Amino acid sequence: MEINQFPDAFGAMREQKGVNKMEDQNDPVLMVLRHRDVRKSAHNYKTFQSAAQPGRIVVPSEVNIRSIRQIPFEVDPPTHGSYRALLEAWFKRPNEETYQIALKEQLVKAFAMAKDLESIEVVKELALPIQSRALTLLLNMPIEEAEEWISWGTHVFRSEATALDDGKANSLDDYLDRAIEQASKDPGDDLFSVLLQTDFQDRKLNKEEIKGVLNLTFAGGRDTVINAITNTIAYFSKRPEGLQQLRDAPHLMGRAVEELVRYFTPLTHMGRVATEDTQVCEHAVKADTRISLCWASANRDPQVFENPNEVQLDRKVNPHVGFGFSHHKCLGATHARQLLKTLLEILVEQIDTIEVLDHEDKMETWGEVKRKVGFEKLVVKFT
Ligand code: EMZ
């Protein structure tokens, strides 16, 4: 497989059946594959709920390693909307100029370091530190705080040894307890302190809720952002003309970000639990069983996207679902978009060539389907 290619793993199934049946820890999942069905089911929160047992809508399910309910992710309307309203302004801060300047400074530094090296392993030595340091901006914490987060590796619940690592889940939990304790003793202007002072339905947010928001903030945008950064670098290593296109027409940056998110779809799918016997795309779904909304498949649906397997950096009409759809659209999307835009700016302004020296694909298995989602490792030399 060419390094810059991320094949449409679901093509045949999407066309023939519209669904992919898979097993996850003895709890089956019916993956919904067509753009139209994915959007319809995402919108229908009454039949396909998010507020199930904490961890169950994630595939692979996290019910055995996490008891904290991630907020607002695992809450349904109308309460979902009330939580979201509390958080929205904070998560839109990446639109502010000061935020963008600070983010750019971080990336300039990271790439200056990378260019000085004979070679660098992008996943762990570049994308992970970029993701974690950028998160200090989103949380409004000192940049040094990122060192501990970097030490957790690319996923907070998964490790090389196991797909569901309760040791890691516990470390995150301990960290959140410590940080909340610290913020209540000595409040600052970070997200922990702000949440401790936030009113919700005529009371303060409680500790469970604050942990729920922060657990999601640490877990949700981690491997996804790391894959997006790594994949972008891999992609342009073989497509220098793409960078030239952006150099010549910098106004295309925004569209390019959307197109890369569509093409890579760093989060393959997200589950829902059926609240009643129902059906999707003529397939029966029993109450209390799971479906998943397969963003990766929907984003390659030829009914919606012309030449879906081609990256068109200037793609105009792009109703991708890479950040989800409807009520549960990604809260971190403003941050993620800004991060990817800044990455493209740096590649355009400061990098002439990206030479790949070694790589190993990161493959996911969903029933009979195997999907390349990113890289286990990607060793490159920048000039
Ligand atoms: C959950 C999920 C959220 C889950 C939008 O995605 O991301 C996964 O990486 C985490 O493991 O807990 O936060």
GROMACS .gro file of C-alpha atoms and ligand atoms in nm:
model
  396
    1MET     CA    1   0.000   0.000   0.000
    2GLU     CA    2   0.135   0.342  -0.095
    3ILE     CA    3   0.216   0.547   0.207
    4ASN     CA    4  -0.015   0.832   0.108
    5GLN     CA    5  -0.311   0.603   0.043
    6PHE     CA    6  -0.591   0.530   0.285
    7PRO     CA    7  -0.820   0.289   0.101
    8ASP     CA    8  -1.197   0.282   0.139
    9ALA     CA    9  -1.221  -0.035   0.348
   10PHE     CA   10  -1.602  -0.050   0.350
   11GLY     CA   11  -1.678   0.010  -0.020
   12ALA     CA   12  -1.822  -0.326  -0.121
   13MET     CA   13  -2.022  -0.377   0.197
   14ARG     CA   14  -2.159  -0.027   0.188
   15GLU     CA   15  -2.286  -0.080  -0.162
   16GLN     CA   16  -2.415  -0.435  -0.123
   17LYS     CA   17  -2.558  -0.441   0.229
   18GLY     CA   18  -2.524  -0.098   0.381
   19VAL     CA   19  -2.410  -0.252   0.710
   20ASN     CA   20  -2.121  -0.449   0.857
   21LYS     CA   21  -2.186  -0.692   1.140
   22MET     CA   22  -1.914  -0.730   1.401
   23GLU     CA   23  -1.859  -0.862   1.753
   24ASP     CA   24  -1.702  -0.661   2.030
   25GLN     CA   25  -1.646  -0.838   2.363
   26ASN     CA   26  -1.958  -1.054   2.316
   27ASP     CA   27  -2.173  -0.752   2.243
   28PRO     CA   28  -2.251  -0.731   1.871
   29VAL     CA   29  -2.235  -0.407   1.676
   30LEU     CA   30  -2.416  -0.335   1.350
   31MET     CA   31  -2.201  -0.081   1.169
   32VAL     CA   32  -2.410   0.158   0.958
   33LEU     CA   33  -2.220   0.240   0.640
   34ARG     CA   34  -2.414   0.474   0.412
   35HIS     CA   35  -2.390   0.851   0.448
   36ARG     CA   36  -2.766   0.896   0.453
   37ASP     CA   37  -2.828   0.625   0.714
   38VAL     CA   38  -2.539   0.744   0.929
   39ARG     CA   39  -2.676   1.099   0.940
   40LYS     CA   40  -3.033   0.985   0.997
   41SER     CA   41  -2.938   0.752   1.282
   42ALA     CA   42  -2.707   1.012   1.440
   43HIS     CA   43  -2.993   1.256   1.444
   44ASN     CA   44  -3.238   1.010   1.598
   45TYR     CA   45  -3.112   1.018   1.957
   46LYS     CA   46  -3.440   0.883   2.096
   47THR     CA   47  -3.401   0.550   1.922
   48PHE     CA   48  -3.021   0.544   1.918
   49GLN     CA   49  -2.899   0.675   2.249
   50SER     CA   50  -2.562   0.787   2.378
   51ALA     CA   51  -2.664   0.791   2.744
   52ALA     CA   52  -2.617   0.417   2.792
   53GLN     CA   53  -2.380   0.258   3.045
   54PRO     CA   54  -2.060   0.470   3.046
   55GLY     CA   55  -1.815   0.334   2.789
   56ARG     CA   56  -2.065   0.124   2.596
   57ILE     CA   57  -2.104   0.349   2.293
   58VAL     CA   58  -1.731   0.339   2.231
   59VAL     CA   59  -1.619   0.051   2.008
   60PRO     CA   60  -1.423  -0.130   2.149
   61SER     CA   61  -1.643  -0.082   2.452
   62GLU     CA   62  -1.482   0.074   2.759
   63VAL     CA   63  -1.740  -0.050   3.011
   64ASN     CA   64  -1.483  -0.269   3.186
   65ILE     CA   65  -1.224   0.004   3.235
   66ARG     CA   66  -1.421   0.324   3.283
   67SER     CA   67  -1.711   0.407   3.514
   68ILE     CA   68  -1.697   0.784   3.464
   69ARG     CA   69  -1.963   0.912   3.224
   70GLN     CA   70  -1.796   1.133   2.963
   71ILE     CA   71  -1.981   1.464   2.933
   72PRO     CA   72  -2.146   1.580   2.708
   73PHE     CA   73  -2.060   1.278   2.489
   74GLU     CA   74  -2.255   1.018   2.692
   75VAL     CA   75  -2.559   1.231   2.768
   76ASP     CA   76  -2.863   1.277   2.542
   77PRO     CA   77  -3.076   1.583   2.471
   78PRO     CA   78  -3.212   1.782   2.639
   79THR     CA   79  -2.953   1.758   2.923
   80HIS     CA   80  -2.684   1.717   2.662
   81GLY     CA   81  -2.766   2.062   2.526
   82SER     CA   82  -2.749   2.219   2.873
   83TYR     CA   83  -2.399   2.080   2.933
   84ARG     CA   84  -2.290   2.176   2.589
   85ALA     CA   85  -2.407   2.532   2.635
   86LEU     CA   86  -2.175   2.560   2.937
   87LEU     CA   87  -1.875   2.444   2.740
   88GLU     CA   88  -1.925   2.587   2.393
   89ALA     CA   89  -1.764   2.930   2.446
   90TRP     CA   90  -1.457   2.776   2.607
   91PHE     CA   91  -1.407   2.528   2.323
   92LYS     CA   92  -1.439   2.807   2.065
   93ARG     CA   93  -1.134   2.991   2.206
   94PRO     CA   94  -0.915   2.850   1.924
   95ASN     CA   95  -1.085   3.112   1.703
   96GLU     CA   96  -0.908   3.388   1.901
   97GLU     CA   97  -0.596   3.542   1.758
   98THR     CA   98  -0.386   3.508   2.076
   99TYR     CA   99  -0.464   3.136   2.085
  100GLN     CA  100  -0.363   3.097   1.723
  101ILE     CA  101  -0.037   3.281   1.774
  102ALA     CA  102   0.052   3.063   2.072
  103LEU     CA  103  -0.037   2.748   1.878
  104LYS     CA  104   0.174   2.853   1.584
  105GLU     CA  105   0.469   2.920   1.814
  106GLN     CA  106   0.441   2.567   1.952
  107LEU     CA  107   0.443   2.412   1.606
  108VAL     CA  108   0.724   2.630   1.477
  109LYS     CA  109   0.934   2.508   1.769
  110ALA     CA  110   0.841   2.145   1.717
  111PHE     CA  111   0.935   2.155   1.350
  112ALA     CA  112   1.257   2.352   1.410
  113MET     CA  113   1.363   2.068   1.639
  114ALA     CA  114   1.250   1.803   1.389
  115LYS     CA  115   1.439   1.961   1.099
  116ASP     CA  116   1.761   1.955   1.300
  117LEU     CA  117   1.750   1.579   1.332
  118GLU     CA  118   1.883   1.322   1.087
  119SER     CA  119   1.545   1.150   1.119
  120ILE     CA  120   1.243   1.155   1.346
  121GLU     CA  121   0.969   0.905   1.431
  122VAL     CA  122   0.660   1.118   1.372
  123VAL     CA  123   0.395   0.936   1.581
  124LYS     CA  124   0.568   0.944   1.919
  125GLU     CA  125   0.833   1.212   1.878
  126LEU     CA  126   0.638   1.475   1.689
  127ALA     CA  127   0.259   1.419   1.670
  128LEU     CA  128   0.216   1.309   2.033
  129PRO     CA  129   0.410   1.605   2.183
  130ILE     CA  130   0.232   1.846   1.946
  131GLN     CA  131  -0.108   1.704   2.049
  132SER     CA  132  -0.028   1.723   2.421
  133ARG     CA  133   0.129   2.069   2.417
  134ALA     CA  134  -0.157   2.206   2.208
  135LEU     CA  135  -0.393   2.064   2.470
  136THR     CA  136  -0.234   2.294   2.729
  137LEU     CA  137  -0.379   2.583   2.526
  138LEU     CA  138  -0.724   2.429   2.516
  139LEU     CA  139  -0.714   2.374   2.892
  140ASN     CA  140  -0.529   2.700   2.953
  141MET     CA  141  -0.257   2.535   3.158
  142PRO     CA  142   0.122   2.587   3.164
  143ILE     CA  143   0.300   2.410   2.879
  144GLU     CA  144   0.516   2.208   3.123
  145GLU     CA  145   0.203   2.023   3.227
  146ALA     CA  146   0.214   1.843   2.890
  147GLU     CA  147   0.523   1.640   2.988
  148GLU     CA  148   0.316   1.410   3.209
  149TRP     CA  149   0.047   1.375   2.942
  150ILE     CA  150   0.308   1.286   2.681
  151SER     CA  151   0.429   1.007   2.908
  152TRP     CA  152   0.086   0.841   2.882
  153GLY     CA  153   0.148   0.761   2.514
  154THR     CA  154  -0.082   0.788   2.216
  155HIS     CA  155  -0.399   0.657   2.383
  156VAL     CA  156  -0.517   0.698   2.743
  157PHE     CA  157  -0.701   0.365   2.754
  158ARG     CA  158  -0.499   0.150   2.515
  159SER     CA  159  -0.140   0.037   2.528
  160GLU     CA  160   0.087  -0.172   2.313
  161ALA     CA  161   0.020  -0.468   2.539
  162THR     CA  162  -0.360  -0.444   2.548
  163ALA     CA  163  -0.652  -0.279   2.371
  164LEU     CA  164  -0.817  -0.196   2.703
  165ASP     CA  165  -0.570  -0.106   2.974
  166ASP     CA  166  -0.725  -0.045   3.314
  167GLY     CA  167  -0.389   0.060   3.459
  168LYS     CA  168  -0.380   0.351   3.218
  169ALA     CA  169  -0.744   0.435   3.278
  170ASN     CA  170  -0.664   0.453   3.650
  171SER     CA  171  -0.366   0.683   3.596
  172LEU     CA  172  -0.589   0.926   3.409
  173ASP     CA  173  -0.843   0.905   3.686
  174ASP     CA  174  -0.577   0.976   3.951
  175TYR     CA  175  -0.443   1.265   3.750
  176LEU     CA  176  -0.790   1.420   3.722
  177ASP     CA  177  -0.843   1.381   4.099
  178ARG     CA  178  -0.511   1.552   4.168
  179ALA     CA  179  -0.572   1.835   3.922
  180ILE     CA  180  -0.922   1.901   4.061
  181GLU     CA  181  -0.783   1.902   4.415
  182GLN     CA  182  -0.512   2.146   4.312
  183ALA     CA  183  -0.758   2.374   4.130
  184SER     CA  184  -0.994   2.386   4.427
  185LYS     CA  185  -0.709   2.477   4.664
  186ASP     CA  186  -0.549   2.729   4.435
  187PRO     CA  187  -0.788   2.833   4.156
  188GLY     CA  188  -0.645   2.978   3.836
  189ASP     CA  189  -0.793   3.044   3.493
  190ASP     CA  190  -0.758   2.690   3.360
  191LEU     CA  191  -1.052   2.469   3.260
  192PHE     CA  192  -1.041   2.273   3.589
  193SER     CA  193  -1.080   2.594   3.793
  194VAL     CA  194  -1.342   2.736   3.560
  195LEU     CA  195  -1.554   2.420   3.580
  196LEU     CA  196  -1.531   2.422   3.961
  197GLN     CA  197  -1.694   2.763   3.955
  198THR     CA  198  -1.955   2.682   3.692
  199ASP     CA  199  -2.325   2.686   3.780
  200PHE     CA  200  -2.546   2.416   3.636
  201GLN     CA  201  -2.920   2.401   3.697
  202ASP     CA  202  -2.902   2.619   4.013
  203ARG     CA  203  -2.603   2.441   4.167
  204LYS     CA  204  -2.231   2.406   4.104
  205LEU     CA  205  -2.108   2.129   3.877
  206ASN     CA  206  -2.011   1.833   4.093
  207LYS     CA  207  -1.685   1.641   4.085
  208GLU     CA  208  -1.826   1.352   3.881
  209GLU     CA  209  -1.940   1.594   3.614
  210ILE     CA  210  -1.611   1.782   3.606
  211LYS     CA  211  -1.423   1.456   3.575
  212GLY     CA  212  -1.664   1.352   3.301
  213VAL     CA  213  -1.586   1.660   3.094
  214LEU     CA  214  -1.211   1.632   3.146
  215ASN     CA  215  -1.196   1.257   3.093
  216LEU     CA  216  -1.349   1.320   2.752
  217THR     CA  217  -1.118   1.613   2.682
  218PHE     CA  218  -0.810   1.399   2.749
  219ALA     CA  219  -0.933   1.079   2.579
  220GLY     CA  220  -1.139   1.201   2.286
  221GLY     CA  221  -0.898   1.416   2.092
  222ARG     CA  222  -0.584   1.216   2.142
  223ASP     CA  223  -0.517   0.927   1.903
  224THR     CA  224  -0.748   1.096   1.654
  225VAL     CA  225  -0.540   1.416   1.648
  226ILE     CA  226  -0.216   1.218   1.648
  227ASN     CA  227  -0.336   1.016   1.346
  228ALA     CA  228  -0.450   1.329   1.165
  229ILE     CA  229  -0.109   1.494   1.209
  230THR     CA  230   0.089   1.183   1.116
  231ASN     CA  231  -0.131   1.101   0.817
  232THR     CA  232  -0.103   1.456   0.686
  233ILE     CA  233   0.276   1.437   0.696
  234ALA     CA  234   0.272   1.095   0.527
  235TYR     CA  235   0.029   1.217   0.264
  236PHE     CA  236   0.234   1.520   0.161
  237SER     CA  237   0.558   1.322   0.158
  238LYS     CA  238   0.429   1.175  -0.170
  239ARG     CA  239   0.228   1.478  -0.282
  240PRO     CA  240   0.459   1.780  -0.277
  241GLU     CA  241   0.243   1.931  -0.551
  242GLY     CA  242  -0.038   1.949  -0.297
  243LEU     CA  243   0.174   2.170  -0.074
  244GLN     CA  244   0.262   2.379  -0.377
  245GLN     CA  245  -0.108   2.420  -0.453
  246LEU     CA  246  -0.161   2.558  -0.101
  247ARG     CA  247   0.148   2.778  -0.128
  248ASP     CA  248   0.003   2.931  -0.445
  249ALA     CA  249  -0.350   2.961  -0.307
  250PRO     CA  250  -0.336   2.994   0.073
  251HIS     CA  251  -0.708   3.073   0.084
  252LEU     CA  252  -0.764   2.701   0.018
  253MET     CA  253  -0.625   2.608   0.361
  254GLY     CA  254  -0.970   2.578   0.522
  255ARG     CA  255  -1.102   2.354   0.248
  256ALA     CA  256  -0.786   2.145   0.256
  257VAL     CA  257  -0.833   2.080   0.628
  258GLU     CA  258  -1.191   1.960   0.572
  259GLU     CA  259  -1.082   1.738   0.284
  260LEU     CA  260  -0.802   1.577   0.485
  261VAL     CA  261  -1.039   1.514   0.775
  262ARG     CA  262  -1.283   1.354   0.530
  263TYR     CA  263  -1.015   1.142   0.365
  264PHE     CA  264  -0.843   1.024   0.684
  265THR     CA  265  -1.150   1.013   0.911
  266PRO     CA  266  -0.934   0.956   1.219
  267LEU     CA  267  -1.228   0.825   1.423
  268THR     CA  268  -1.368   0.530   1.227
  269HIS     CA  269  -1.704   0.508   1.401
  270MET     CA  270  -1.900   0.572   1.719
  271GLY     CA  271  -2.167   0.351   1.873
  272ARG     CA  272  -2.522   0.407   1.990
  273VAL     CA  273  -2.754   0.179   2.188
  274ALA     CA  274  -3.103   0.109   2.052
  275THR     CA  275  -3.380   0.195   2.296
  276GLU     CA  276  -3.642  -0.016   2.113
  277ASP     CA  277  -3.669  -0.285   1.846
  278THR     CA  278  -3.611  -0.103   1.522
  279GLN     CA  279  -3.429  -0.130   1.190
  280VAL     CA  280  -3.160   0.045   0.994
  281CYS     CA  281  -3.132   0.009   0.621
  282GLU     CA  282  -3.374  -0.286   0.638
  283HIS     CA  283  -3.164  -0.470   0.896
  284ALA     CA  284  -3.333  -0.551   1.226
  285VAL     CA  285  -3.188  -0.394   1.538
  286LYS     CA  286  -3.304  -0.530   1.873
  287ALA     CA  287  -3.360  -0.310   2.178
  288ASP     CA  288  -3.048  -0.278   2.394
  289THR     CA  289  -2.812  -0.379   2.115
  290ARG     CA  290  -2.560  -0.150   1.951
  291ILE     CA  291  -2.526   0.009   1.613
  292SER     CA  292  -2.232   0.224   1.512
  293LEU     CA  293  -2.224   0.528   1.291
  294CYS     CA  294  -1.938   0.463   1.055
  295TRP     CA  295  -1.800   0.806   0.972
  296ALA     CA  296  -1.516   0.649   0.772
  297SER     CA  297  -1.752   0.471   0.537
  298ALA     CA  298  -1.999   0.760   0.507
  299ASN     CA  299  -1.710   0.987   0.410
  300ARG     CA  300  -1.636   0.771   0.103
  301ASP     CA  301  -1.996   0.731  -0.010
  302PRO     CA  302  -2.005   0.791  -0.387
  303GLN     CA  303  -2.372   0.891  -0.360
  304VAL     CA  304  -2.248   1.206  -0.188
  305PHE     CA  305  -1.884   1.265  -0.285
  306GLU     CA  306  -1.754   1.279  -0.638
  307ASN     CA  307  -1.438   1.069  -0.670
  308PRO     CA  308  -1.453   0.992  -0.299
  309ASN     CA  309  -1.118   0.814  -0.292
  310GLU     CA  310  -0.931   1.111  -0.428
  311VAL     CA  311  -0.800   1.393  -0.215
  312GLN     CA  312  -0.916   1.720  -0.370
  313LEU     CA  313  -0.770   1.991  -0.151
  314ASP     CA  314  -1.004   2.247  -0.302
  315ARG     CA  315  -1.318   2.030  -0.275
  316LYS     CA  316  -1.604   2.277  -0.255
  317VAL     CA  317  -1.906   2.084  -0.138
  318ASN     CA  318  -1.791   1.865   0.146
  319PRO     CA  319  -2.062   1.748   0.385
  320HIS     CA  320  -1.823   1.506   0.557
  321VAL     CA  321  -1.901   1.357   0.897
  322GLY     CA  322  -1.543   1.336   1.020
  323PHE     CA  323  -1.640   1.533   1.329
  324GLY     CA  324  -1.964   1.345   1.374
  325PHE     CA  325  -2.310   1.474   1.294
  326SER     CA  326  -2.608   1.639   1.463
  327HIS     CA  327  -2.630   1.686   1.842
  328HIS     CA  328  -2.302   1.515   1.922
  329LYS     CA  329  -2.079   1.694   1.673
  330CYS     CA  330  -1.724   1.709   1.807
  331LEU     CA  331  -1.677   1.975   2.074
  332GLY     CA  332  -1.303   1.984   2.008
  333ALA     CA  333  -1.345   2.044   1.635
  334THR     CA  334  -1.252   2.413   1.649
  335HIS     CA  335  -0.926   2.323   1.820
  336ALA     CA  336  -0.856   2.031   1.586
  337ARG     CA  337  -0.924   2.238   1.275
  338GLN     CA  338  -0.698   2.516   1.395
  339LEU     CA  339  -0.424   2.268   1.476
  340LEU     CA  340  -0.442   2.111   1.129
  341LYS     CA  341  -0.452   2.449   0.960
  342THR     CA  342  -0.142   2.556   1.150
  343LEU     CA  343   0.028   2.230   1.055
  344LEU     CA  344  -0.045   2.297   0.686
  345GLU     CA  345   0.092   2.651   0.720
  346ILE     CA  346   0.416   2.521   0.865
  347LEU     CA  347   0.452   2.253   0.596
  348VAL     CA  348   0.390   2.514   0.328
  349GLU     CA  349   0.618   2.779   0.477
  350GLN     CA  350   0.904   2.576   0.616
  351ILE     CA  351   0.932   2.232   0.462
  352ASP     CA  352   1.078   2.152   0.122
  353THR     CA  353   1.083   1.776   0.128
  354ILE     CA  354   0.958   1.498   0.351
  355GLU     CA  355   1.149   1.177   0.298
  356VAL     CA  356   0.998   0.863   0.451
  357LEU     CA  357   1.270   0.627   0.579
  358ASP     CA  358   1.055   0.365   0.747
  359HIS     CA  359   0.692   0.305   0.831
  360GLU     CA  360   0.441   0.060   0.970
  361ASP     CA  361   0.069   0.100   0.904
  362LYS     CA  362  -0.177   0.104   1.190
  363MET     CA  363  -0.459  -0.131   1.095
  364GLU     CA  364  -0.794  -0.173   1.265
  365THR     CA  365  -1.012  -0.483   1.240
  366TRP     CA  366  -1.389  -0.449   1.236
  367GLY     CA  367  -1.541  -0.792   1.178
  368GLU     CA  368  -1.432  -0.892   0.828
  369VAL     CA  369  -1.306  -0.546   0.744
  370LYS     CA  370  -0.954  -0.417   0.793
  371ARG     CA  371  -0.894  -0.044   0.778
  372LYS     CA  372  -0.577   0.162   0.772
  373VAL     CA  373  -0.635   0.444   1.018
  374GLY     CA  374  -0.282   0.575   1.058
  375PHE     CA  375   0.067   0.458   1.140
  376GLU     CA  376   0.226   0.262   1.421
  377LYS     CA  377   0.545   0.433   1.320
  378LEU     CA  378   0.656   0.676   1.053
  379VAL     CA  379   1.023   0.767   1.034
  380VAL     CA  380   1.098   1.070   0.817
  381LYS     CA  381   1.361   1.325   0.738
  382PHE     CA  382   1.245   1.684   0.686
  383THR     CA  383   1.443   1.937   0.488
  384EMZ     C1  384  -1.404   0.855   2.388
  384EMZ     C2  385  -1.392   0.875   2.242
  384EMZ     C3  386  -1.456   1.003   2.203
  384EMZ     C4  387  -1.329   0.731   2.432
  384EMZ     C5  388  -1.519   1.131   2.020
  384EMZ     O1  389  -1.451   1.019   2.067
  384EMZ     O2  390  -1.255   0.873   2.201
  384EMZ     C6  391  -1.188   0.753   2.233
  384EMZ     O3  392  -1.054   0.763   2.190
  384EMZ     C7  393  -1.188   0.732   2.382
  384EMZ     O4  394  -1.123   0.610   2.414
  384EMZ     O5  395  -1.329   0.723   2.572
  384EMZ     O6  396  -1.352   0.966   2.454
   0.00000   0.00000   0.00000
